[in-house]
PDB file of C-alpha atoms in Angstrom:
ATOM      1  CA  UNK A   9       5.734  -1.219 -11.517  1.00 43.00           C
ATOM      2  CA  UNK A  10       3.321   1.641 -13.617  1.00 43.00           C
ATOM      3  CA  UNK A  11      -0.195   2.302 -13.577  1.00 45.00           C
ATOM      4  CA  UNK A  12      -2.971   0.569 -16.125  1.00 44.00           C
ATOM      5  CA  UNK A  13      -1.350   2.698 -19.176  1.00 45.00           C
ATOM      6  CA  UNK A  14       1.820   1.028 -19.071  1.00 51.00           C
ATOM      7  CA  UNK A  15       0.652  -2.400 -17.720  1.00 48.00           C
ATOM      8  CA  UNK A  16       1.025  -5.096 -20.349  1.00 56.00           C
ATOM      9  CA  UNK A  17      -1.199  -8.287 -19.237  1.00 62.00           C
ATOM     10  CA  UNK A  18       1.505 -10.625 -20.620  1.00 53.00           C
ATOM     11  CA  UNK A  19       4.131  -9.359 -18.172  1.00 56.00           C
ATOM     12  CA  UNK A  20       6.610  -6.063 -17.542  1.00 52.00           C
ATOM     13  CA  UNK A  21       5.284  -2.803 -18.176  1.00 44.00           C
ATOM     14  CA  UNK A  22       5.632  -0.096 -21.091  1.00 50.00           C
ATOM     15  CA  UNK A  23       7.260   2.116 -18.777  1.00 52.00           C
ATOM     16  CA  UNK A  24       8.357   2.388 -15.466  1.00 50.00           C
ATOM     17  CA  UNK A  25       7.250   5.231 -13.087  1.00 53.00           C
ATOM     18  CA  UNK A  26       8.506   3.690  -9.432  1.00 52.00           C
ATOM     19  CA  UNK A  27      11.965   4.109  -8.294  1.00 53.00           C
ATOM     20  CA  UNK A  28      12.913   0.969  -6.021  1.00 54.00           C
ATOM     21  CA  UNK A  29      16.837   0.514  -5.333  1.00 54.00           C
ATOM     22  CA  UNK A  30      18.562  -3.756  -4.701  1.00 43.00           C
ATOM     23  CA  UNK A  31      18.565  -3.813  -1.017  1.00 51.00           C
ATOM     24  CA  UNK A  32      15.562  -2.165  -0.469  1.00 81.00           C
ATOM     25  CA  UNK A  33      13.553  -5.255   0.480  1.00 90.00           C
ATOM     26  CA  UNK A  34      12.084  -6.270   4.166  1.00 94.00           C
ATOM     27  CA  UNK A  35      11.248  -9.246   5.349  1.00 94.00           C
ATOM     28  CA  UNK A  36      10.434 -10.696   8.363  1.00 96.00           C
ATOM     29  CA  UNK A  37      10.041 -14.664   8.500  1.00 95.00           C
ATOM     30  CA  UNK A  38       8.412 -16.040   5.210  1.00 95.00           C
ATOM     31  CA  UNK A  39       6.791 -12.197   4.256  1.00 96.00           C
ATOM     32  CA  UNK A  40       8.878  -9.949   2.562  1.00 94.00           C
ATOM     33  CA  UNK A  41       8.278  -6.910   0.313  1.00 94.00           C
ATOM     34  CA  UNK A  42      10.162  -4.692  -1.709  1.00 89.00           C
ATOM     35  CA  UNK A  43      10.181  -0.842  -0.633  1.00 89.00           C
ATOM     36  CA  UNK A  44       9.813   1.207  -3.564  1.00 85.00           C
ATOM     37  CA  UNK A  45       9.407   5.275  -3.823  1.00 78.00           C
ATOM     38  CA  UNK A  46       7.783   7.593  -6.624  1.00 63.00           C
ATOM     39  CA  UNK A  47       8.796  11.573  -6.565  1.00 59.00           C
ATOM     40  CA  UNK A  48       6.311  13.311  -7.348  1.00 54.00           C
ATOM     41  CA  UNK A  49       3.322  11.608  -6.353  1.00 50.00           C
ATOM     42  CA  UNK A  50       0.546  14.743  -5.195  1.00 51.00           C
ATOM     43  CA  UNK A  51      -2.397  12.055  -4.014  1.00 49.00           C
ATOM     44  CA  UNK A  52      -1.810   9.868  -1.554  1.00 50.00           C
ATOM     45  CA  UNK A  53      -2.988   6.538  -2.958  1.00 51.00           C
ATOM     46  CA  UNK A  54      -0.997   6.997  -6.089  1.00 56.00           C
ATOM     47  CA  UNK A  55       1.805   5.950  -3.803  1.00 65.00           C
ATOM     48  CA  UNK A  56       2.199   2.141  -4.896  1.00 80.00           C
ATOM     49  CA  UNK A  57       0.881   1.305  -8.761  1.00 80.00           C
ATOM     50  CA  UNK A  58      -2.157  -0.347  -9.031  1.00 84.00           C
ATOM     51  CA  UNK A  59      -0.066  -3.317 -10.766  1.00 81.00           C
ATOM     52  CA  UNK A  60       2.423  -5.340  -9.579  1.00 81.00           C
ATOM     53  CA  UNK A  61       5.619  -6.851 -11.880  1.00 75.00           C
ATOM     54  CA  UNK A  62       6.820  -9.303  -9.887  1.00 76.00           C
ATOM     55  CA  UNK A  63       5.949  -9.023  -6.027  1.00 81.00           C
ATOM     56  CA  UNK A  64       2.730  -9.768  -4.321  1.00 90.00           C
ATOM     57  CA  UNK A  65       3.393  -6.850  -2.091  1.00 94.00           C
ATOM     58  CA  UNK A  66       5.163  -3.757  -1.860  1.00 92.00           C
ATOM     59  CA  UNK A  67       6.124  -1.525   1.027  1.00 92.00           C
ATOM     60  CA  UNK A  68       5.231   2.574   0.115  1.00 89.00           C
ATOM     61  CA  UNK A  69       7.807   5.437   0.888  1.00 86.00           C
ATOM     62  CA  UNK A  70       7.218   8.822   1.135  1.00 80.00           C
ATOM     63  CA  UNK A  71       9.113  11.920   1.472  1.00 74.00           C
ATOM     64  CA  UNK A  72       7.905  14.017   4.658  1.00 75.00           C
ATOM     65  CA  UNK A  73       8.345  17.359   4.050  1.00 75.00           C
ATOM     66  CA  UNK A  74       7.725  18.363   7.810  1.00 78.00           C
ATOM     67  CA  UNK A  75      11.104  16.017   9.250  1.00 81.00           C
ATOM     68  CA  UNK A  76      12.859  16.066   5.470  1.00 81.00           C
ATOM     69  CA  UNK A  77      13.004  12.398   5.954  1.00 83.00           C
ATOM     70  CA  UNK A  78      11.775   9.799   3.599  1.00 84.00           C
ATOM     71  CA  UNK A  79       9.347   6.611   5.323  1.00 86.00           C
ATOM     72  CA  UNK A  80       7.308   3.816   4.907  1.00 91.00           C
ATOM     73  CA  UNK A  81       3.523   4.601   5.550  1.00 92.00           C
ATOM     74  CA  UNK A  82       1.686   2.201   3.285  1.00 93.00           C
ATOM     75  CA  UNK A  83       2.131  -2.008   2.133  1.00 95.00           C
ATOM     76  CA  UNK A  84       0.118  -2.775  -0.554  1.00 95.00           C
ATOM     77  CA  UNK A  85      -0.996  -6.399  -1.993  1.00 96.00           C
ATOM     78  CA  UNK A  86      -1.513  -7.691  -5.405  1.00 93.00           C
ATOM     79  CA  UNK A  87      -3.237 -10.646  -6.817  1.00 92.00           C
ATOM     80  CA  UNK A  88      -2.896 -11.386 -10.636  1.00 88.00           C
ATOM     81  CA  UNK A  89      -0.763  -8.436 -10.395  1.00 86.00           C
ATOM     82  CA  UNK A  90      -4.058  -6.028  -9.738  1.00 90.00           C
ATOM     83  CA  UNK A  91      -3.653  -4.070  -6.352  1.00 93.00           C
ATOM     84  CA  UNK A  92      -5.915  -6.063  -4.065  1.00 94.00           C
ATOM     85  CA  UNK A  93      -6.033  -4.276  -0.588  1.00 96.00           C
ATOM     86  CA  UNK A  94      -3.683  -1.990   1.261  1.00 95.00           C
ATOM     87  CA  UNK A  95      -2.564  -1.880   4.909  1.00 96.00           C
ATOM     88  CA  UNK A  96      -2.150   2.301   5.428  1.00 94.00           C
ATOM     89  CA  UNK A  97      -1.382   4.089   8.497  1.00 94.00           C
ATOM     90  CA  UNK A  98       0.397   7.424   7.043  1.00 89.00           C
ATOM     91  CA  UNK A  99      -2.685   9.714   6.934  1.00 88.00           C
ATOM     92  CA  UNK A 100      -6.218  10.260   8.708  1.00 89.00           C
ATOM     93  CA  UNK A 101      -8.713   7.816   6.251  1.00 89.00           C
ATOM     94  CA  UNK A 102     -12.253   9.362   6.425  1.00 90.00           C
ATOM     95  CA  UNK A 103     -14.796   6.758   4.751  1.00 88.00           C
ATOM     96  CA  UNK A 104     -16.565   8.205   2.205  1.00 84.00           C
ATOM     97  CA  UNK A 105     -19.184   5.574   1.383  1.00 84.00           C
ATOM     98  CA  UNK A 106     -21.365   2.490   3.002  1.00 82.00           C
ATOM     99  CA  UNK A 107     -22.696   2.180   6.349  1.00 84.00           C
ATOM    100  CA  UNK A 108     -19.800   3.361   8.103  1.00 84.00           C
ATOM    101  CA  UNK A 109     -19.585   6.600   5.977  1.00 88.00           C
ATOM    102  CA  UNK A 110     -17.760   9.655   8.377  1.00 90.00           C
ATOM    103  CA  UNK A 111     -16.098   7.060  10.461  1.00 91.00           C
ATOM    104  CA  UNK A 112     -12.078   8.553  10.750  1.00 93.00           C
ATOM    105  CA  UNK A 113      -9.272   6.445  10.651  1.00 93.00           C
ATOM    106  CA  UNK A 114      -6.197   7.811  12.257  1.00 94.00           C
ATOM    107  CA  UNK A 115      -2.878   8.701  10.617  1.00 93.00           C
ATOM    108  CA  UNK A 116      -0.333   6.375  12.221  1.00 94.00           C
ATOM    109  CA  UNK A 117      -2.921   3.569  13.397  1.00 96.00           C
ATOM    110  CA  UNK A 118      -3.161   0.551  10.456  1.00 97.00           C
ATOM    111  CA  UNK A 119      -6.714   0.910   8.357  1.00 96.00           C
ATOM    112  CA  UNK A 120      -7.638  -1.955   5.736  1.00 95.00           C
ATOM    113  CA  UNK A 121      -8.538  -0.761   2.447  1.00 93.00           C
ATOM    114  CA  UNK A 122      -9.786  -2.865  -0.631  1.00 94.00           C
ATOM    115  CA  UNK A 123      -9.719  -2.870  -4.548  1.00 95.00           C
ATOM    116  CA  UNK A 124     -12.505  -3.729  -6.380  1.00 93.00           C
ATOM    117  CA  UNK A 125     -12.043  -4.628 -10.735  1.00 91.00           C
ATOM    118  CA  UNK A 126     -13.326  -2.657 -12.822  1.00 92.00           C
ATOM    119  CA  UNK A 127     -12.966  -2.093 -16.292  1.00 90.00           C
ATOM    120  CA  UNK A 128     -10.140  -4.795 -15.840  1.00 85.00           C
ATOM    121  CA  UNK A 129      -8.357  -2.529 -13.525  1.00 85.00           C
ATOM    122  CA  UNK A 130      -8.199  -2.241  -9.958  1.00 89.00           C
ATOM    123  CA  UNK A 131     -10.149   0.769  -8.260  1.00 90.00           C
ATOM    124  CA  UNK A 132     -10.533   2.035  -4.574  1.00 88.00           C
ATOM    125  CA  UNK A 133     -13.830   1.047  -2.803  1.00 88.00           C
ATOM    126  CA  UNK A 134     -13.990   3.483  -0.529  1.00 82.00           C
ATOM    127  CA  UNK A 135     -16.738   1.583   1.372  1.00 84.00           C
ATOM    128  CA  UNK A 136     -14.528  -1.287   2.531  1.00 88.00           C
ATOM    129  CA  UNK A 137     -12.435   0.047   5.144  1.00 91.00           C
ATOM    130  CA  UNK A 138     -11.396  -1.650   8.801  1.00 93.00           C
ATOM    131  CA  UNK A 139      -9.330  -2.048  11.166  1.00 94.00           C
ATOM    132  CA  UNK A 140      -6.735  -5.106  11.450  1.00 96.00           C
ATOM    133  CA  UNK A 141      -7.812  -7.989  12.352  1.00 97.00           C
ATOM    134  CA  UNK A 142      -6.215  -9.930  15.217  1.00 97.00           C
ATOM    135  CA  UNK A 143      -5.011 -12.688  12.838  1.00 97.00           C
ATOM    136  CA  UNK A 144      -3.614  -9.967  10.496  1.00 97.00           C
ATOM    137  CA  UNK A 145      -1.916  -8.243  13.648  1.00 98.00           C
ATOM    138  CA  UNK A 146      -0.560 -11.913  14.623  1.00 97.00           C
ATOM    139  CA  UNK A 147       0.841 -12.366  10.876  1.00 97.00           C
ATOM    140  CA  UNK A 148       1.904  -9.109  10.058  1.00 98.00           C
ATOM    141  CA  UNK A 149       2.420  -7.109  12.867  1.00 97.00           C
ATOM    142  CA  UNK A 150       6.275  -8.004  13.386  1.00 97.00           C
ATOM    143  CA  UNK A 151       6.614  -7.209   9.270  1.00 98.00           C
ATOM    144  CA  UNK A 152       5.001  -3.473   9.685  1.00 98.00           C
ATOM    145  CA  UNK A 153       6.771  -2.604  12.887  1.00 97.00           C
ATOM    146  CA  UNK A 154       9.952  -3.660  11.132  1.00 96.00           C
ATOM    147  CA  UNK A 155       9.261  -1.076   8.348  1.00 94.00           C
ATOM    148  CA  UNK A 156       8.056   0.958  10.459  1.00 94.00           C
ATOM    149  CA  UNK A 157       8.569   0.917  14.161  1.00 95.00           C
ATOM    150  CA  UNK A 158       6.132   3.700  15.590  1.00 94.00           C
ATOM    151  CA  UNK A 159       3.109   1.655  13.561  1.00 96.00           C
ATOM    152  CA  UNK A 160      -0.055   1.634  15.981  1.00 97.00           C
ATOM    153  CA  UNK A 161      -2.978  -1.312  15.356  1.00 96.00           C
ATOM    154  CA  UNK A 162      -5.468  -0.195  17.612  1.00 91.00           C
TER     155      UNK A 162
END
């Protein structure tokens, strides 16, 4: 997994920037996602790659300096190897544009963020943010709780 500079459209990357260890896969029912961790990430939104390699979903893990522990706080979905949608709960999120500008989604509560494709690469769409739908909670709730038992949906 890597960023757009390392992305090779035919498959793979010229350089791999993310750490994944065998066994770090979360499974629940017919859903599975590898857990990836990137050391030294300064920007929360860089915690998962913009392009996938073999998976349609990755969980993002980061280190919490306050507790000294690693924890999962993000799930990214991919379509055609490009970031499509995130389920985030590891930060307070304030919508920065669109009709919901200024709305705050609190840390610990899952909110959904989408990407748009610009010049062939996924870019976060700051105006498309919402809570999980009831259907998404039903489909992904147990999966998300397996990754983080403390996650909230409302």
